[in-house]
Amino acid sequence: RVQTVSTSFLIDIRNLSILHNSMEQIDYENPWEYQGVPFTSDMIGDHFGFCYLIQNTVDGRLYIGKKLFTKAGYRMVKKKRKKVRLESDWKTYYSSSEELKEDVAKLGKENFVRRILRLCNSRSECSYYEGKYQFQYEVLLHNSYNLWIQLRVRKNKTLKK
């Protein structure tokens, strides 16, 4: 009996340690959650973007979308303008839905859960899985923030080799 309590206590300490370590690396408010832990820049790796679900914890409404980790930008290199990829606003992003953004402003960020459903390796893969999750969650049949599903994906660009 004492051993069981001791073992569960150790497991709890380990989980708290993992949570504490991941919280130390969070440098933005209301972090995205991925596989049960807060998502950090260190976890991006070679991924291009992600599909996400944002849920209003007050009324249960949700929004499914996609976001890229980078955006196109320009830098001056040797007095020439060069196209480069810059970090996007993914940390502070709350979707393109005006209604959702209004609710976030009105209810507060603490009343919204932001969950990454899938990390993607290409823009096309992001688009494919965004549509897949929107149909899977039946966002147009229920009271969600999604107002339409717009999808255009090419097969040979979806799966990067």
PDB file of N, CA, C and O in Angstrom, residues 98-145:
ATOM      1  N   GLU A  98     -13.919  36.639 -38.137  1.00  0.00           N
ATOM      2  CA  GLU A  98     -14.161  37.887 -37.408  1.00  0.00           C
ATOM      3  C   GLU A  98     -15.018  37.646 -36.168  1.00  0.00           C
ATOM      4  O   GLU A  98     -14.791  38.236 -35.119  1.00  0.00           O
ATOM      5  N   GLU A  99     -16.004  36.763 -36.300  1.00  0.00           N
ATOM      6  CA  GLU A  99     -16.884  36.454 -35.165  1.00  0.00           C
ATOM      7  C   GLU A  99     -16.098  35.834 -34.018  1.00  0.00           C
ATOM      8  O   GLU A  99     -16.294  36.192 -32.855  1.00  0.00           O
ATOM      9  N   LEU A 100     -15.188  34.926 -34.333  1.00  0.00           N
ATOM     10  CA  LEU A 100     -14.352  34.301 -33.302  1.00  0.00           C
ATOM     11  C   LEU A 100     -13.449  35.340 -32.652  1.00  0.00           C
ATOM     12  O   LEU A 100     -13.326  35.388 -31.425  1.00  0.00           O
ATOM     13  N   LYS A 101     -12.831  36.192 -33.447  1.00  0.00           N
ATOM     14  CA  LYS A 101     -11.940  37.222 -32.889  1.00  0.00           C
ATOM     15  C   LYS A 101     -12.713  38.192 -31.992  1.00  0.00           C
ATOM     16  O   LYS A 101     -12.196  38.624 -30.960  1.00  0.00           O
ATOM     17  N   GLU A 102     -13.957  38.505 -32.354  1.00  0.00           N
ATOM     18  CA  GLU A 102     -14.794  39.363 -31.507  1.00  0.00           C
ATOM     19  C   GLU A 102     -15.098  38.679 -30.177  1.00  0.00           C
ATOM     20  O   GLU A 102     -15.065  39.314 -29.112  1.00  0.00           O
ATOM     21  N   ASP A 103     -15.400  37.378 -30.214  1.00  0.00           N
ATOM     22  CA  ASP A 103     -15.669  36.634 -28.974  1.00  0.00           C
ATOM     23  C   ASP A 103     -14.421  36.551 -28.096  1.00  0.00           C
ATOM     24  O   ASP A 103     -14.520  36.629 -26.869  1.00  0.00           O
ATOM     25  N   VAL A 104     -13.251  36.389 -28.698  1.00  0.00           N
ATOM     26  CA  VAL A 104     -12.003  36.359 -27.924  1.00  0.00           C
ATOM     27  C   VAL A 104     -11.813  37.698 -27.217  1.00  0.00           C
ATOM     28  O   VAL A 104     -11.475  37.744 -26.034  1.00  0.00           O
ATOM     29  N   ALA A 105     -12.056  38.800 -27.921  1.00  0.00           N
ATOM     30  CA  ALA A 105     -11.924  40.130 -27.317  1.00  0.00           C
ATOM     31  C   ALA A 105     -12.948  40.338 -26.197  1.00  0.00           C
ATOM     32  O   ALA A 105     -12.646  40.931 -25.161  1.00  0.00           O
ATOM     33  N   LYS A 106     -14.170  39.828 -26.396  1.00  0.00           N
ATOM     34  CA  LYS A 106     -15.259  40.028 -25.437  1.00  0.00           C
ATOM     35  C   LYS A 106     -15.122  39.106 -24.213  1.00  0.00           C
ATOM     36  O   LYS A 106     -15.252  39.550 -23.083  1.00  0.00           O
ATOM     37  N   LEU A 107     -14.836  37.813 -24.451  1.00  0.00           N
ATOM     38  CA  LEU A 107     -14.813  36.823 -23.374  1.00  0.00           C
ATOM     39  C   LEU A 107     -13.439  36.624 -22.741  1.00  0.00           C
ATOM     40  O   LEU A 107     -13.339  36.095 -21.639  1.00  0.00           O
ATOM     41  N   GLY A 108     -12.382  36.993 -23.459  1.00  0.00           N
ATOM     42  CA  GLY A 108     -11.022  36.811 -22.947  1.00  0.00           C
ATOM     43  C   GLY A 108     -10.380  35.545 -23.490  1.00  0.00           C
ATOM     44  O   GLY A 108     -11.061  34.540 -23.715  1.00  0.00           O
ATOM     45  N   LYS A 109      -9.079  35.608 -23.717  1.00  0.00           N
ATOM     46  CA  LYS A 109      -8.334  34.474 -24.277  1.00  0.00           C
ATOM     47  C   LYS A 109      -8.410  33.232 -23.398  1.00  0.00           C
ATOM     48  O   LYS A 109      -8.338  32.112 -23.894  1.00  0.00           O
ATOM     49  N   GLU A 110      -8.564  33.432 -22.082  1.00  0.00           N
ATOM     50  CA  GLU A 110      -8.597  32.299 -21.148  1.00  0.00           C
ATOM     51  C   GLU A 110      -9.821  31.403 -21.359  1.00  0.00           C
ATOM     52  O   GLU A 110      -9.851  30.269 -20.874  1.00  0.00           O
ATOM     53  N   ASN A 111     -10.821  31.867 -22.098  1.00  0.00           N
ATOM     54  CA  ASN A 111     -12.021  31.071 -22.374  1.00  0.00           C
ATOM     55  C   ASN A 111     -11.971  30.348 -23.717  1.00  0.00           C
ATOM     56  O   ASN A 111     -13.004  29.899 -24.214  1.00  0.00           O
ATOM     57  N   PHE A 112     -10.775  30.227 -24.277  1.00  0.00           N
ATOM     58  CA  PHE A 112     -10.597  29.543 -25.556  1.00  0.00           C
ATOM     59  C   PHE A 112      -9.424  28.568 -25.460  1.00  0.00           C
ATOM     60  O   PHE A 112      -8.376  28.912 -24.921  1.00  0.00           O
ATOM     61  N   VAL A 113      -9.655  27.372 -25.965  1.00  0.00           N
ATOM     62  CA  VAL A 113      -8.605  26.353 -26.023  1.00  0.00           C
ATOM     63  C   VAL A 113      -8.127  26.296 -27.464  1.00  0.00           C
ATOM     64  O   VAL A 113      -8.938  26.192 -28.388  1.00  0.00           O
ATOM     65  N   ARG A 114      -6.802  26.363 -27.642  1.00  0.00           N
ATOM     66  CA  ARG A 114      -6.215  26.302 -28.988  1.00  0.00           C
ATOM     67  C   ARG A 114      -5.417  25.009 -29.081  1.00  0.00           C
ATOM     68  O   ARG A 114      -4.442  24.821 -28.363  1.00  0.00           O
ATOM     69  N   ARG A 115      -5.871  24.115 -29.965  1.00  0.00           N
ATOM     70  CA  ARG A 115      -5.278  22.783 -30.062  1.00  0.00           C
ATOM     71  C   ARG A 115      -4.781  22.524 -31.481  1.00  0.00           C
ATOM     72  O   ARG A 115      -5.531  22.706 -32.444  1.00  0.00           O
ATOM     73  N   ILE A 116      -3.539  22.093 -31.604  1.00  0.00           N
ATOM     74  CA  ILE A 116      -2.997  21.700 -32.898  1.00  0.00           C
ATOM     75  C   ILE A 116      -3.423  20.260 -33.153  1.00  0.00           C
ATOM     76  O   ILE A 116      -3.125  19.366 -32.354  1.00  0.00           O
ATOM     77  N   LEU A 117      -4.135  20.036 -34.255  1.00  0.00           N
ATOM     78  CA  LEU A 117      -4.603  18.694 -34.606  1.00  0.00           C
ATOM     79  C   LEU A 117      -3.538  17.910 -35.365  1.00  0.00           C
ATOM     80  O   LEU A 117      -3.410  16.701 -35.195  1.00  0.00           O
ATOM     81  N   ARG A 118      -2.786  18.614 -36.230  1.00  0.00           N
ATOM     82  CA  ARG A 118      -1.790  17.928 -37.056  1.00  0.00           C
ATOM     83  C   ARG A 118      -0.731  18.920 -37.536  1.00  0.00           C
ATOM     84  O   ARG A 118      -1.043  20.013 -37.956  1.00  0.00           O
ATOM     85  N   LEU A 119       0.521  18.491 -37.469  1.00  0.00           N
ATOM     86  CA  LEU A 119       1.621  19.257 -38.057  1.00  0.00           C
ATOM     87  C   LEU A 119       1.761  18.802 -39.504  1.00  0.00           C
ATOM     88  O   LEU A 119       1.679  17.606 -39.791  1.00  0.00           O
ATOM     89  N   CYS A 120       1.984  19.739 -40.416  1.00  0.00           N
ATOM     90  CA  CYS A 120       2.021  19.426 -41.848  1.00  0.00           C
ATOM     91  C   CYS A 120       3.355  19.832 -42.466  1.00  0.00           C
ATOM     92  O   CYS A 120       4.006  20.768 -42.009  1.00  0.00           O
ATOM     93  N   ASN A 121       3.725  19.126 -43.539  1.00  0.00           N
ATOM     94  CA  ASN A 121       5.010  19.347 -44.192  1.00  0.00           C
ATOM     95  C   ASN A 121       4.936  20.246 -45.424  1.00  0.00           C
ATOM     96  O   ASN A 121       5.964  20.578 -45.994  1.00  0.00           O
ATOM     97  N   SER A 122       3.733  20.623 -45.854  1.00  0.00           N
ATOM     98  CA  SER A 122       3.592  21.489 -47.018  1.00  0.00           C
ATOM     99  C   SER A 122       2.286  22.286 -46.907  1.00  0.00           C
ATOM    100  O   SER A 122       1.396  21.920 -46.145  1.00  0.00           O
ATOM    101  N   ARG A 123       2.196  23.342 -47.692  1.00  0.00           N
ATOM    102  CA  ARG A 123       0.974  24.153 -47.738  1.00  0.00           C
ATOM    103  C   ARG A 123      -0.204  23.301 -48.213  1.00  0.00           C
ATOM    104  O   ARG A 123      -1.313  23.373 -47.691  1.00  0.00           O
ATOM    105  N   SER A 124       0.045  22.466 -49.211  1.00  0.00           N
ATOM    106  CA  SER A 124      -1.004  21.617 -49.765  1.00  0.00           C
ATOM    107  C   SER A 124      -1.493  20.597 -48.734  1.00  0.00           C
ATOM    108  O   SER A 124      -2.688  20.338 -48.620  1.00  0.00           O
ATOM    109  N   GLU A 125      -0.571  20.038 -47.970  1.00  0.00           N
ATOM    110  CA  GLU A 125      -0.952  19.090 -46.916  1.00  0.00           C
ATOM    111  C   GLU A 125      -1.800  19.795 -45.855  1.00  0.00           C
ATOM    112  O   GLU A 125      -2.779  19.236 -45.358  1.00  0.00           O
ATOM    113  N   CYS A 126      -1.447  21.029 -45.519  1.00  0.00           N
ATOM    114  CA  CYS A 126      -2.264  21.818 -44.571  1.00  0.00           C
ATOM    115  C   CYS A 126      -3.686  21.984 -45.104  1.00  0.00           C
ATOM    116  O   CYS A 126      -4.656  21.800 -44.375  1.00  0.00           O
ATOM    117  N   SER A 127      -3.811  22.328 -46.376  1.00  0.00           N
ATOM    118  CA  SER A 127      -5.125  22.527 -46.987  1.00  0.00           C
ATOM    119  C   SER A 127      -5.933  21.240 -46.991  1.00  0.00           C
ATOM    120  O   SER A 127      -7.131  21.231 -46.680  1.00  0.00           O
ATOM    121  N   TYR A 128      -5.276  20.135 -47.340  1.00  0.00           N
ATOM    122  CA  TYR A 128      -5.951  18.838 -47.386  1.00  0.00           C
ATOM    123  C   TYR A 128      -6.516  18.477 -46.012  1.00  0.00           C
ATOM    124  O   TYR A 128      -7.698  18.140 -45.877  1.00  0.00           O
ATOM    125  N   TYR A 129      -5.676  18.553 -44.980  1.00  0.00           N
ATOM    126  CA  TYR A 129      -6.129  18.148 -43.647  1.00  0.00           C
ATOM    127  C   TYR A 129      -7.085  19.155 -43.020  1.00  0.00           C
ATOM    128  O   TYR A 129      -7.952  18.772 -42.233  1.00  0.00           O
ATOM    129  N   GLU A 130      -6.985  20.416 -43.378  1.00  0.00           N
ATOM    130  CA  GLU A 130      -7.968  21.391 -42.905  1.00  0.00           C
ATOM    131  C   GLU A 130      -9.358  20.975 -43.394  1.00  0.00           C
ATOM    132  O   GLU A 130     -10.311  20.914 -42.613  1.00  0.00           O
ATOM    133  N   GLY A 131      -9.475  20.678 -44.693  1.00  0.00           N
ATOM    134  CA  GLY A 131     -10.760  20.229 -45.241  1.00  0.00           C
ATOM    135  C   GLY A 131     -11.224  18.922 -44.618  1.00  0.00           C
ATOM    136  O   GLY A 131     -12.400  18.768 -44.275  1.00  0.00           O
ATOM    137  N   LYS A 132     -10.304  17.986 -44.451  1.00  0.00           N
ATOM    138  CA  LYS A 132     -10.635  16.682 -43.858  1.00  0.00           C
ATOM    139  C   LYS A 132     -11.225  16.868 -42.459  1.00  0.00           C
ATOM    140  O   LYS A 132     -12.266  16.304 -42.131  1.00  0.00           O
ATOM    141  N   TYR A 133     -10.571  17.691 -41.625  1.00  0.00           N
ATOM    142  CA  TYR A 133     -11.066  17.908 -40.258  1.00  0.00           C
ATOM    143  C   TYR A 133     -12.376  18.699 -40.254  1.00  0.00           C
ATOM    144  O   TYR A 133     -13.245  18.445 -39.431  1.00  0.00           O
ATOM    145  N   GLN A 134     -12.535  19.644 -41.175  1.00  0.00           N
ATOM    146  CA  GLN A 134     -13.789  20.397 -41.231  1.00  0.00           C
ATOM    147  C   GLN A 134     -14.965  19.478 -41.561  1.00  0.00           C
ATOM    148  O   GLN A 134     -16.036  19.600 -40.972  1.00  0.00           O
ATOM    149  N   PHE A 135     -14.759  18.537 -42.484  1.00  0.00           N
ATOM    150  CA  PHE A 135     -15.825  17.569 -42.788  1.00  0.00           C
ATOM    151  C   PHE A 135     -16.003  16.577 -41.646  1.00  0.00           C
ATOM    152  O   PHE A 135     -17.125  16.227 -41.274  1.00  0.00           O
ATOM    153  N   GLN A 136     -14.909  16.119 -41.069  1.00  0.00           N
ATOM    154  CA  GLN A 136     -14.964  15.151 -39.964  1.00  0.00           C
ATOM    155  C   GLN A 136     -15.735  15.727 -38.770  1.00  0.00           C
ATOM    156  O   GLN A 136     -16.545  15.038 -38.160  1.00  0.00           O
ATOM    157  N   TYR A 137     -15.504  16.986 -38.435  1.00  0.00           N
ATOM    158  CA  TYR A 137     -16.187  17.631 -37.309  1.00  0.00           C
ATOM    159  C   TYR A 137     -17.535  18.236 -37.719  1.00  0.00           C
ATOM    160  O   TYR A 137     -18.223  18.833 -36.889  1.00  0.00           O
ATOM    161  N   GLU A 138     -17.905  18.104 -38.992  1.00  0.00           N
ATOM    162  CA  GLU A 138     -19.188  18.584 -39.512  1.00  0.00           C
ATOM    163  C   GLU A 138     -19.449  20.044 -39.126  1.00  0.00           C
ATOM    164  O   GLU A 138     -20.515  20.399 -38.633  1.00  0.00           O
ATOM    165  N   VAL A 139     -18.468  20.900 -39.398  1.00  0.00           N
ATOM    166  CA  VAL A 139     -18.545  22.294 -38.952  1.00  0.00           C
ATOM    167  C   VAL A 139     -19.686  23.088 -39.590  1.00  0.00           C
ATOM    168  O   VAL A 139     -20.170  24.047 -38.999  1.00  0.00           O
ATOM    169  N   LEU A 140     -20.123  22.689 -40.775  1.00  0.00           N
ATOM    170  CA  LEU A 140     -21.215  23.417 -41.416  1.00  0.00           C
ATOM    171  C   LEU A 140     -22.586  22.939 -40.950  1.00  0.00           C
ATOM    172  O   LEU A 140     -23.592  23.608 -41.182  1.00  0.00           O
ATOM    173  N   LEU A 141     -22.644  21.801 -40.283  1.00  0.00           N
ATOM    174  CA  LEU A 141     -23.914  21.249 -39.804  1.00  0.00           C
ATOM    175  C   LEU A 141     -24.213  21.616 -38.356  1.00  0.00           C
ATOM    176  O   LEU A 141     -25.315  21.390 -37.871  1.00  0.00           O
ATOM    177  N   HIS A 142     -23.220  22.137 -37.659  1.00  0.00           N
ATOM    178  CA  HIS A 142     -23.372  22.470 -36.242  1.00  0.00           C
ATOM    179  C   HIS A 142     -23.071  23.946 -36.029  1.00  0.00           C
ATOM    180  O   HIS A 142     -22.603  24.637 -36.929  1.00  0.00           O
ATOM    181  N   ASN A 143     -23.314  24.410 -34.831  1.00  0.00           N
ATOM    182  CA  ASN A 143     -23.075  25.806 -34.488  1.00  0.00           C
ATOM    183  C   ASN A 143     -21.575  26.029 -34.276  1.00  0.00           C
ATOM    184  O   ASN A 143     -21.073  25.938 -33.165  1.00  0.00           O
ATOM    185  N   SER A 144     -20.860  26.309 -35.360  1.00  0.00           N
ATOM    186  CA  SER A 144     -19.417  26.556 -35.278  1.00  0.00           C
ATOM    187  C   SER A 144     -19.130  27.942 -35.832  1.00  0.00           C
ATOM    188  O   SER A 144     -19.999  28.599 -36.401  1.00  0.00           O
ATOM    189  N   TYR A 145     -17.894  28.363 -35.678  1.00  0.00           N
ATOM    190  CA  TYR A 145     -17.477  29.653 -36.242  1.00  0.00           C
ATOM    191  C   TYR A 145     -17.184  29.542 -37.742  1.00  0.00           C
ATOM    192  O   TYR A 145     -17.124  30.556 -38.426  1.00  0.00           O
TER     193      TYR A 145
END
